[in-house]
């Protein structure tokens, strides 16, 4: 039986979420990433900014040269993750087989459920409508007979479209004269190797099957199959990630360890928020540090399962106290050994005072879940937030 795969990809995702929060930004060239006076790159930009040639991963200085009148905003990953969770809930209505590729992109295998909803096109249209009504954002939907065809279809309809590629012949007709990069898994390096051997477009791959296999071995074999429209990869709900982390590269190297503690406090809060929204706790807390000479170290602490910001910060703060006091370029935290929080959580602390602090943190967490992570916090956190932004 032929498969029915849907690929959904949000349009200008980070930028669109920022517009949702501040409608004055609508219709303007909006660039999310580093600010022009910082070192860093563009995460994404609105379609208005793309008209000036600005692109994801472009150096921010180059973006500023192309679009000096653009509005430059730091990314706020926890905000996008929150929106992403709501988007995923819409997709989950149509099938149990969903693969979340990133915050804004996913595959749905609707082979068995399409009939129930009036066909794959109806599901695609429904997803677009609901995403607009419930979240206020637009997405592009591709329908295909395989993962690659669905992905190419969604790109075809970008922004805001719905496009279908019914079979291998339709796919080949569409991509035969496109650059080899259109094939999944053909990155810059592979494309360069192929081009050095006179293979620039999909048609060249199909006309030089043996050459591609000789040049690239097993990878070449896969590329030939994909170029021929054969893609048997299955949509797979990946196992929950076993670790989660956050890190920050400073504009200037930092020697003030109190400042570093504030940075860690803020990261601990954000990580705690993320794992608690997923009902998780962690066994190991790791501190990652890159010194000004680029030497990198990690220090870990394992023990009782923890999930609150206070517990995570206590672990990571103690690790920070033990490292050399030298200028630091990057600092980060990762949490591993993630497991589901038991419903009946055991008290991790003995004294009543500490339990009261946990109650307070729980209240804060509930408020933040309701009103947004950055809206509620202490004055100290506000200060740290003003100096830091998510990478
Ligand atoms: P994309 O889906 O590649 O880009 P997009 O959603 O901004 O725009 P569109 O799909 O309409 O072309 O990536 C999703 C988000 O991932 C994007 O909003 C920002 C982030 N991202 C980066 O941070 N760096 C990158 O290099 C890329 C490509 C994306
Ligand atoms: Mg996108």
Short mmCIF file of C-alpha atoms and ligand atoms in Angstrom, two decimals:
data_model
loop_
_atom_site.label_atom_id
_atom_site.label_comp_id
_atom_site.label_asym_id
_atom_site.label_seq_id
_atom_site.Cartn_x
_atom_site.Cartn_y
_atom_site.Cartn_z
CA UNK A 1 0.00 0.00 0.00
CA UNK A 2 1.35 3.45 -0.95
CA UNK A 3 2.32 5.58 2.03
CA UNK A 4 0.96 9.04 2.80
CA UNK A 5 3.43 11.31 4.54
CA UNK A 6 2.87 14.93 5.56
CA UNK A 7 5.72 17.36 6.25
CA UNK A 8 4.89 20.56 8.13
CA UNK A 9 7.29 23.49 8.44
CA UNK A 10 6.44 26.79 10.09
CA UNK A 11 7.13 29.96 8.11
CA UNK A 12 9.98 32.18 9.40
CA UNK A 13 9.31 30.56 12.75
CA UNK A 14 11.26 32.58 15.36
CA UNK A 15 10.45 35.83 13.55
CA UNK A 16 6.76 34.94 13.26
CA UNK A 17 6.53 34.23 17.00
CA UNK A 18 8.09 37.61 17.73
CA UNK A 19 5.51 39.29 15.47
CA UNK A 20 2.77 37.44 17.35
CA UNK A 21 4.05 38.98 20.58
CA UNK A 22 4.49 42.43 19.08
CA UNK A 23 2.17 43.07 16.09
CA UNK A 24 3.98 46.37 15.37
CA UNK A 25 6.73 44.21 13.83
CA UNK A 26 4.36 42.81 11.16
CA UNK A 27 5.40 43.51 7.57
CA UNK A 28 8.85 44.78 8.65
CA UNK A 29 12.29 43.34 7.92
CA UNK A 30 12.88 41.53 11.22
CA UNK A 31 16.13 39.73 11.94
CA UNK A 32 16.41 37.29 14.83
CA UNK A 33 19.91 36.51 16.05
CA UNK A 34 22.83 38.51 17.33
CA UNK A 35 22.56 42.31 17.31
CA UNK A 36 24.62 44.16 14.68
CA UNK A 37 27.19 45.32 17.26
CA UNK A 38 27.74 41.77 18.58
CA UNK A 39 29.56 38.76 17.18
CA UNK A 40 27.18 36.09 15.93
CA UNK A 41 24.86 35.05 13.15
CA UNK A 42 21.29 35.36 11.90
CA UNK A 43 19.02 32.62 13.31
CA UNK A 44 16.24 33.53 10.92
CA UNK A 45 14.49 36.56 9.48
CA UNK A 46 11.08 37.62 8.22
CA UNK A 47 10.30 37.25 4.51
CA UNK A 48 10.53 41.05 4.24
CA UNK A 49 14.19 40.86 5.37
CA UNK A 50 14.83 38.00 2.92
CA UNK A 51 14.05 40.43 0.07
CA UNK A 52 17.30 42.21 1.01
CA UNK A 53 19.25 38.94 0.79
CA UNK A 54 19.41 38.23 4.54
CA UNK A 55 19.50 34.49 5.32
CA UNK A 56 19.80 32.08 8.27
CA UNK A 57 23.38 31.44 9.44
CA UNK A 58 24.65 34.62 7.74
CA UNK A 59 27.15 36.67 9.74
CA UNK A 60 25.23 39.45 11.47
CA UNK A 61 27.61 42.11 10.10
CA UNK A 62 26.81 40.98 6.55
CA UNK A 63 23.08 41.03 7.37
CA UNK A 64 23.43 44.60 8.66
CA UNK A 65 25.25 45.65 5.49
CA UNK A 66 22.38 44.24 3.39
CA UNK A 67 19.60 45.48 5.64
CA UNK A 68 20.65 48.41 7.84
CA UNK A 69 17.05 49.45 8.43
CA UNK A 70 16.04 46.03 9.71
CA UNK A 71 14.86 45.40 13.26
CA UNK A 72 17.32 43.17 15.12
CA UNK A 73 16.07 41.04 18.02
CA UNK A 74 17.72 38.38 20.20
CA UNK A 75 16.12 34.92 20.04
CA UNK A 76 14.08 33.73 23.00
CA UNK A 77 14.26 29.95 22.65
CA UNK A 78 12.09 29.09 25.64
CA UNK A 79 9.29 31.20 24.15
CA UNK A 80 9.59 29.36 20.80
CA UNK A 81 9.68 25.99 22.57
CA UNK A 82 6.42 26.82 24.31
CA UNK A 83 4.73 27.71 20.99
CA UNK A 84 6.26 24.59 19.42
CA UNK A 85 4.64 22.38 22.05
CA UNK A 86 1.24 23.85 21.19
CA UNK A 87 1.86 23.28 17.47
CA UNK A 88 2.86 19.65 18.09
CA UNK A 89 -0.44 19.11 19.92
CA UNK A 90 -2.30 20.06 16.72
CA UNK A 91 -0.34 17.49 14.70
CA UNK A 92 -0.92 14.77 17.30
CA UNK A 93 -4.66 14.80 16.50
CA UNK A 94 -4.13 13.12 13.13
CA UNK A 95 -1.76 10.23 13.86
CA UNK A 96 0.38 8.60 16.53
CA UNK A 97 3.32 8.44 14.11
CA UNK A 98 4.84 11.90 14.34
CA UNK A 99 8.53 12.75 14.10
CA UNK A 100 9.45 16.15 15.53
CA UNK A 101 12.52 17.16 13.58
CA UNK A 102 12.97 20.55 15.23
CA UNK A 103 10.89 23.16 17.03
CA UNK A 104 9.12 24.12 13.81
CA UNK A 105 9.27 21.07 11.59
CA UNK A 106 7.86 17.55 11.63
CA UNK A 107 6.69 14.53 9.67
CA UNK A 108 3.35 12.78 10.10
CA UNK A 109 2.66 9.33 8.67
CA UNK A 110 -1.08 9.45 7.93
CA UNK A 111 -1.26 6.30 5.77
CA UNK A 112 -3.68 4.62 8.16
CA UNK A 113 -5.64 7.64 9.34
CA UNK A 114 -6.06 9.72 6.16
CA UNK A 115 -9.40 8.08 5.27
CA UNK A 116 -10.78 8.99 8.67
CA UNK A 117 -10.19 12.69 8.05
CA UNK A 118 -11.26 12.81 4.39
CA UNK A 119 -7.78 12.30 2.89
CA UNK A 120 -4.27 13.65 3.32
CA UNK A 121 -5.06 16.95 1.60
CA UNK A 122 -7.92 17.56 4.08
CA UNK A 123 -5.53 16.87 6.97
CA UNK A 124 -2.96 19.25 5.48
CA UNK A 125 -5.54 22.00 5.06
CA UNK A 126 -6.88 21.35 8.56
CA UNK A 127 -3.41 21.67 10.07
CA UNK A 128 -2.89 24.97 8.27
CA UNK A 129 -6.29 26.31 9.38
CA UNK A 130 -5.93 25.23 12.99
CA UNK A 131 -2.39 26.54 13.27
CA UNK A 132 -3.61 29.93 12.10
CA UNK A 133 -6.75 29.94 14.27
CA UNK A 134 -5.26 28.53 17.48
CA UNK A 135 -1.71 29.86 17.36
CA UNK A 136 -1.92 32.76 14.89
CA UNK A 137 0.94 31.46 12.70
CA UNK A 138 1.23 30.21 9.12
CA UNK A 139 2.94 27.02 8.06
CA UNK A 140 3.74 25.20 4.84
CA UNK A 141 2.47 21.68 4.32
CA UNK A 142 3.81 19.08 1.93
CA UNK A 143 2.16 15.79 1.11
CA UNK A 144 4.19 12.99 -0.37
CA UNK A 145 4.56 9.26 -0.80
CA UNK A 146 7.85 9.36 1.17
CA UNK A 147 9.66 11.59 3.64
CA UNK A 148 11.81 13.26 1.00
CA UNK A 149 8.91 13.96 -1.35
CA UNK A 150 6.86 15.41 1.54
CA UNK A 151 9.73 17.70 2.56
CA UNK A 152 10.32 18.90 -0.98
CA UNK A 153 6.57 19.46 -1.34
CA UNK A 154 6.41 21.69 1.74
CA UNK A 155 9.35 23.76 0.48
CA UNK A 156 7.55 24.07 -2.83
CA UNK A 157 4.55 25.65 -1.12
CA UNK A 158 6.54 28.05 1.06
CA UNK A 159 5.36 30.32 2.60
CA UNK A 160 1.87 29.30 3.61
CA UNK A 161 1.23 26.76 0.86
CA UNK A 162 0.04 23.21 0.47
CA UNK A 163 1.65 21.09 -2.21
CA UNK A 164 1.40 17.41 -3.09
CA UNK A 165 3.83 15.06 -4.82
CA UNK A 166 1.90 11.91 -5.54
CA UNK A 167 4.57 9.48 -6.73
CA UNK A 168 8.18 8.96 -7.81
CA UNK A 169 7.49 10.12 -11.38
CA UNK A 170 6.00 13.41 -10.15
CA UNK A 171 8.99 13.92 -7.83
CA UNK A 172 11.54 13.23 -10.56
CA UNK A 173 9.77 15.56 -12.97
CA UNK A 174 9.93 18.32 -10.37
CA UNK A 175 13.57 17.97 -9.31
CA UNK A 176 15.35 16.50 -12.33
CA UNK A 177 17.00 19.81 -13.30
CA UNK A 178 17.65 21.07 -9.78
CA UNK A 179 20.97 21.22 -7.99
CA UNK A 180 21.99 17.96 -6.28
CA UNK A 181 21.53 19.70 -2.88
CA UNK A 182 17.79 19.06 -3.25
CA UNK A 183 18.44 15.42 -2.34
CA UNK A 184 18.24 14.70 1.43
CA UNK A 185 21.70 14.06 2.82
CA UNK A 186 23.59 15.92 0.10
CA UNK A 187 25.38 18.64 2.05
CA UNK A 188 27.93 21.22 0.96
CA UNK A 189 30.81 18.72 1.05
CA UNK A 190 29.08 15.97 -0.94
CA UNK A 191 27.77 18.48 -3.48
CA UNK A 192 31.32 19.82 -3.96
CA UNK A 193 32.69 16.30 -4.55
CA UNK A 194 29.95 15.59 -7.07
CA UNK A 195 30.44 18.92 -8.83
CA UNK A 196 34.20 18.34 -9.16
CA UNK A 197 33.21 15.25 -11.12
CA UNK A 198 30.79 17.07 -13.39
CA UNK A 199 27.63 16.08 -11.49
CA UNK A 200 25.65 19.22 -10.76
CA UNK A 201 21.97 18.39 -11.08
CA UNK A 202 19.75 15.41 -10.28
CA UNK A 203 19.71 14.45 -13.97
CA UNK A 204 23.53 14.06 -13.80
CA UNK A 205 23.21 11.67 -10.83
CA UNK A 206 20.78 9.46 -12.73
CA UNK A 207 23.01 9.50 -15.82
CA UNK A 208 26.15 8.62 -13.77
CA UNK A 209 24.88 6.07 -11.28
CA UNK A 210 28.07 3.97 -11.18
CA UNK A 211 30.29 7.04 -10.89
CA UNK A 212 28.29 8.39 -7.93
CA UNK A 213 28.50 5.00 -6.18
CA UNK A 214 32.25 4.77 -6.85
CA UNK A 215 32.83 8.29 -5.56
CA UNK A 216 30.72 8.08 -2.40
CA UNK A 217 30.38 4.38 -1.57
CA UNK A 218 27.33 3.51 0.56
CA UNK A 219 26.30 7.17 0.76
CA UNK A 220 26.42 7.32 -3.06
CA UNK A 221 24.20 4.27 -3.27
CA UNK A 222 21.60 6.00 -1.02
CA UNK A 223 21.82 9.22 -3.04
CA UNK A 224 21.16 7.36 -6.30
CA UNK A 225 18.09 5.70 -4.80
CA UNK A 226 16.75 8.99 -3.46
CA UNK A 227 17.38 10.73 -6.82
CA UNK A 228 15.39 7.93 -8.41
CA UNK A 229 12.50 8.65 -6.04
CA UNK A 230 13.06 5.64 -3.77
CA UNK A 231 12.94 6.60 -0.09
CA UNK A 232 11.87 3.89 2.35
CA UNK A 233 12.84 5.74 5.56
CA UNK A 234 10.10 5.45 8.15
CA UNK A 235 8.61 8.30 10.14
CA UNK A 236 9.78 7.50 13.63
CA UNK A 237 8.78 9.02 16.92
CA UNK A 238 12.28 9.40 18.37
CA UNK A 239 12.94 8.40 21.95
CA UNK A 240 12.88 11.35 24.34
CA UNK A 241 16.25 13.05 24.38
CA UNK A 242 18.39 11.77 27.21
CA UNK A 243 19.96 15.12 27.90
CA UNK A 244 19.19 18.78 27.53
CA UNK A 245 21.46 21.78 27.79
CA UNK A 246 21.90 25.49 27.54
CA UNK A 247 25.04 27.52 27.02
CA UNK A 248 26.07 31.10 26.48
CA UNK A 249 29.04 32.64 24.71
CA UNK A 250 29.91 36.03 26.15
CA UNK A 251 30.66 39.03 23.98
CA UNK A 252 33.67 39.69 26.22
CA UNK A 253 35.56 37.15 28.33
CA UNK A 254 34.31 37.17 31.94
CA UNK A 255 36.41 37.20 35.09
CA UNK A 256 33.64 38.16 37.55
CA UNK A 257 32.49 34.86 39.07
CA UNK A 258 29.46 36.47 40.72
CA UNK A 259 28.29 37.44 37.24
CA UNK A 260 28.87 33.85 36.09
CA UNK A 261 26.76 32.61 39.01
CA UNK A 262 23.93 34.91 37.87
CA UNK A 263 24.22 33.55 34.33
CA UNK A 264 24.05 30.00 35.65
CA UNK A 265 21.10 30.86 37.90
CA UNK A 266 19.17 32.08 34.85
CA UNK A 267 20.08 29.03 32.75
CA UNK A 268 19.11 26.73 35.63
CA UNK A 269 15.74 28.40 35.77
CA UNK A 270 15.15 28.01 32.04
CA UNK A 271 16.27 24.38 31.98
CA UNK A 272 14.16 23.59 35.02
CA UNK A 273 11.17 25.17 33.29
CA UNK A 274 11.70 23.05 30.16
CA UNK A 275 12.12 19.70 31.91
CA UNK A 276 9.27 20.33 34.32
CA UNK A 277 6.91 21.18 31.46
CA UNK A 278 7.77 17.72 30.10
CA UNK A 279 7.31 16.16 33.54
CA UNK A 280 11.00 15.17 33.78
CA UNK A 281 13.78 15.32 36.37
CA UNK A 282 17.49 14.65 36.01
CA UNK A 283 20.14 12.59 37.75
CA UNK A 284 23.28 14.39 36.53
CA UNK A 285 24.01 18.10 36.29
CA UNK A 286 27.03 19.10 34.18
CA UNK A 287 28.83 22.43 34.06
CA UNK A 288 30.57 23.26 30.79
CA UNK A 289 33.18 26.00 30.60
CA UNK A 290 35.34 27.30 27.77
CA UNK A 291 38.21 29.50 28.95
CA UNK A 292 39.48 32.50 26.96
CA UNK A 293 42.23 30.30 25.42
CA UNK A 294 39.46 27.99 24.06
CA UNK A 295 40.34 25.19 26.50
CA UNK A 296 37.11 23.40 27.40
CA UNK A 297 36.25 21.55 30.60
CA UNK A 298 33.16 19.79 31.93
CA UNK A 299 32.42 18.96 35.56
CA UNK A 300 29.48 16.79 36.62
CA UNK A 301 27.54 16.04 39.77
CA UNK A 302 25.23 13.04 40.08
CA UNK A 303 22.98 12.22 42.97
CA UNK A 304 19.30 12.47 43.80
CA UNK A 305 17.01 13.25 40.91
CA UNK A 306 16.41 16.97 40.71
CA UNK A 307 14.15 19.29 38.72
CA UNK A 308 13.79 22.68 40.41
CA UNK A 309 15.94 25.66 39.41
CA UNK A 310 17.22 25.90 42.98
CA UNK A 311 18.44 22.29 42.97
CA UNK A 312 20.06 22.59 39.55
CA UNK A 313 21.76 25.85 40.49
CA UNK A 314 22.97 24.41 43.80
CA UNK A 315 24.74 21.60 41.92
CA UNK A 316 26.20 23.74 39.17
CA UNK A 317 27.16 26.59 41.52
CA UNK A 318 29.17 24.14 43.65
CA UNK A 319 30.94 22.90 40.51
CA UNK A 320 31.76 26.47 39.48
CA UNK A 321 33.33 27.15 42.88
CA UNK A 322 35.87 24.39 42.25
CA UNK A 323 37.22 25.50 38.87
CA UNK A 324 40.22 27.71 38.16
CA UNK A 325 39.52 31.44 38.36
CA UNK A 326 40.53 32.37 34.82
CA UNK A 327 38.72 34.44 32.14
CA UNK A 328 35.77 32.54 30.71
CA UNK A 329 34.38 32.76 27.20
CA UNK A 330 31.48 30.31 27.36
CA UNK A 331 29.47 28.78 30.15
CA UNK A 332 26.74 26.18 30.00
CA UNK A 333 24.72 23.59 31.87
CA UNK A 334 23.48 20.24 30.69
CA UNK A 335 21.10 17.89 32.42
CA UNK A 336 21.27 14.16 31.74
CA UNK A 337 19.79 10.96 33.05
CA UNK A 338 16.35 12.40 32.43
CA UNK A 339 13.42 10.35 33.70
CA UNK A 340 9.74 10.97 34.27
CA UNK A 341 8.89 12.76 37.51
CA UNK A 342 6.97 10.34 39.79
CA UNK A 343 3.44 11.55 40.51
CA UNK A 344 4.02 11.20 44.22
CA UNK A 345 7.27 13.07 44.52
CA UNK A 346 9.39 12.34 47.57
CA UNK A 347 10.58 15.34 49.48
CA UNK A 348 14.23 15.91 48.66
CA UNK A 349 14.87 18.15 51.62
CA UNK A 350 14.71 17.59 55.30
CA UNK A 351 14.06 20.98 56.78
CA UNK A 352 10.72 22.72 56.73
CA UNK A 353 12.33 25.94 55.52
CA UNK A 354 13.66 24.24 52.40
CA UNK A 355 10.31 22.62 51.71
CA UNK A 356 8.72 26.05 51.91
CA UNK A 357 11.21 27.31 49.30
CA UNK A 358 10.20 24.43 47.03
CA UNK A 359 6.53 25.30 47.48
CA UNK A 360 7.38 28.84 46.50
CA UNK A 361 9.26 27.65 43.43
CA UNK A 362 6.32 25.44 42.47
CA UNK A 363 4.01 28.47 42.74
CA UNK A 364 6.42 30.50 40.61
CA UNK A 365 6.60 27.70 38.04
CA UNK A 366 2.78 27.55 37.83
CA UNK A 367 2.59 31.33 37.35
CA UNK A 368 5.32 31.24 34.71
CA UNK A 369 3.60 28.43 32.85
CA UNK A 370 0.46 30.58 32.82
CA UNK A 371 1.99 33.95 31.97
CA UNK A 372 5.36 33.16 30.34
CA UNK A 373 8.80 32.40 31.72
CA UNK A 374 10.26 35.87 31.35
CA UNK A 375 7.31 37.80 32.76
CA UNK A 376 7.77 36.69 36.35
CA UNK A 377 11.03 36.46 38.24
CA UNK A 378 13.28 38.11 40.73
CA UNK A 379 14.99 41.49 40.22
CA UNK A 380 18.35 39.65 40.11
CA UNK A 381 17.11 37.45 37.27
CA UNK A 382 15.82 40.49 35.42
CA UNK A 383 19.29 42.01 35.54
CA UNK A 384 20.94 38.83 34.29
CA UNK A 385 18.34 38.54 31.51
CA UNK A 386 19.12 42.03 30.31
CA UNK A 387 22.77 41.08 29.92
CA UNK A 388 22.30 37.68 28.37
CA UNK A 389 20.33 36.24 25.51
CA UNK A 390 19.77 32.72 24.21
CA UNK A 391 22.27 31.45 21.66
P1 LIG B 1 13.73 26.95 9.26
O1 LIG B 1 12.44 26.19 9.17
O2 LIG B 1 14.87 26.49 8.43
O3 LIG B 1 13.49 28.47 8.92
P2 LIG B 1 12.25 29.40 9.23
O4 LIG B 1 11.12 28.67 9.85
O5 LIG B 1 12.73 30.59 10.00
O6 LIG B 1 11.86 29.93 7.80
P3 LIG B 1 11.16 29.12 6.60
O7 LIG B 1 10.92 27.72 7.09
O8 LIG B 1 9.89 29.85 6.31
O9 LIG B 1 12.11 29.18 5.48
O10 LIG B 1 14.23 26.95 10.76
C1 LIG B 1 13.32 27.03 11.86
C2 LIG B 1 13.92 27.90 12.94
O11 LIG B 1 15.17 27.37 13.34
C3 LIG B 1 14.18 29.31 12.51
O12 LIG B 1 13.03 30.15 12.68
C4 LIG B 1 15.33 29.71 13.37
C5 LIG B 1 16.07 28.43 13.66
N1 LIG B 1 17.28 28.35 12.84
C6 LIG B 1 18.49 28.80 13.39
O13 LIG B 1 18.52 29.21 14.55
N2 LIG B 1 19.62 28.75 12.61
C7 LIG B 1 19.62 28.29 11.32
O14 LIG B 1 20.67 28.29 10.64
C8 LIG B 1 18.36 27.84 10.76
C9 LIG B 1 18.31 27.35 9.33
C10 LIG B 1 17.25 27.90 11.56
MG1 LIG B 2 10.47 26.85 9.07
#
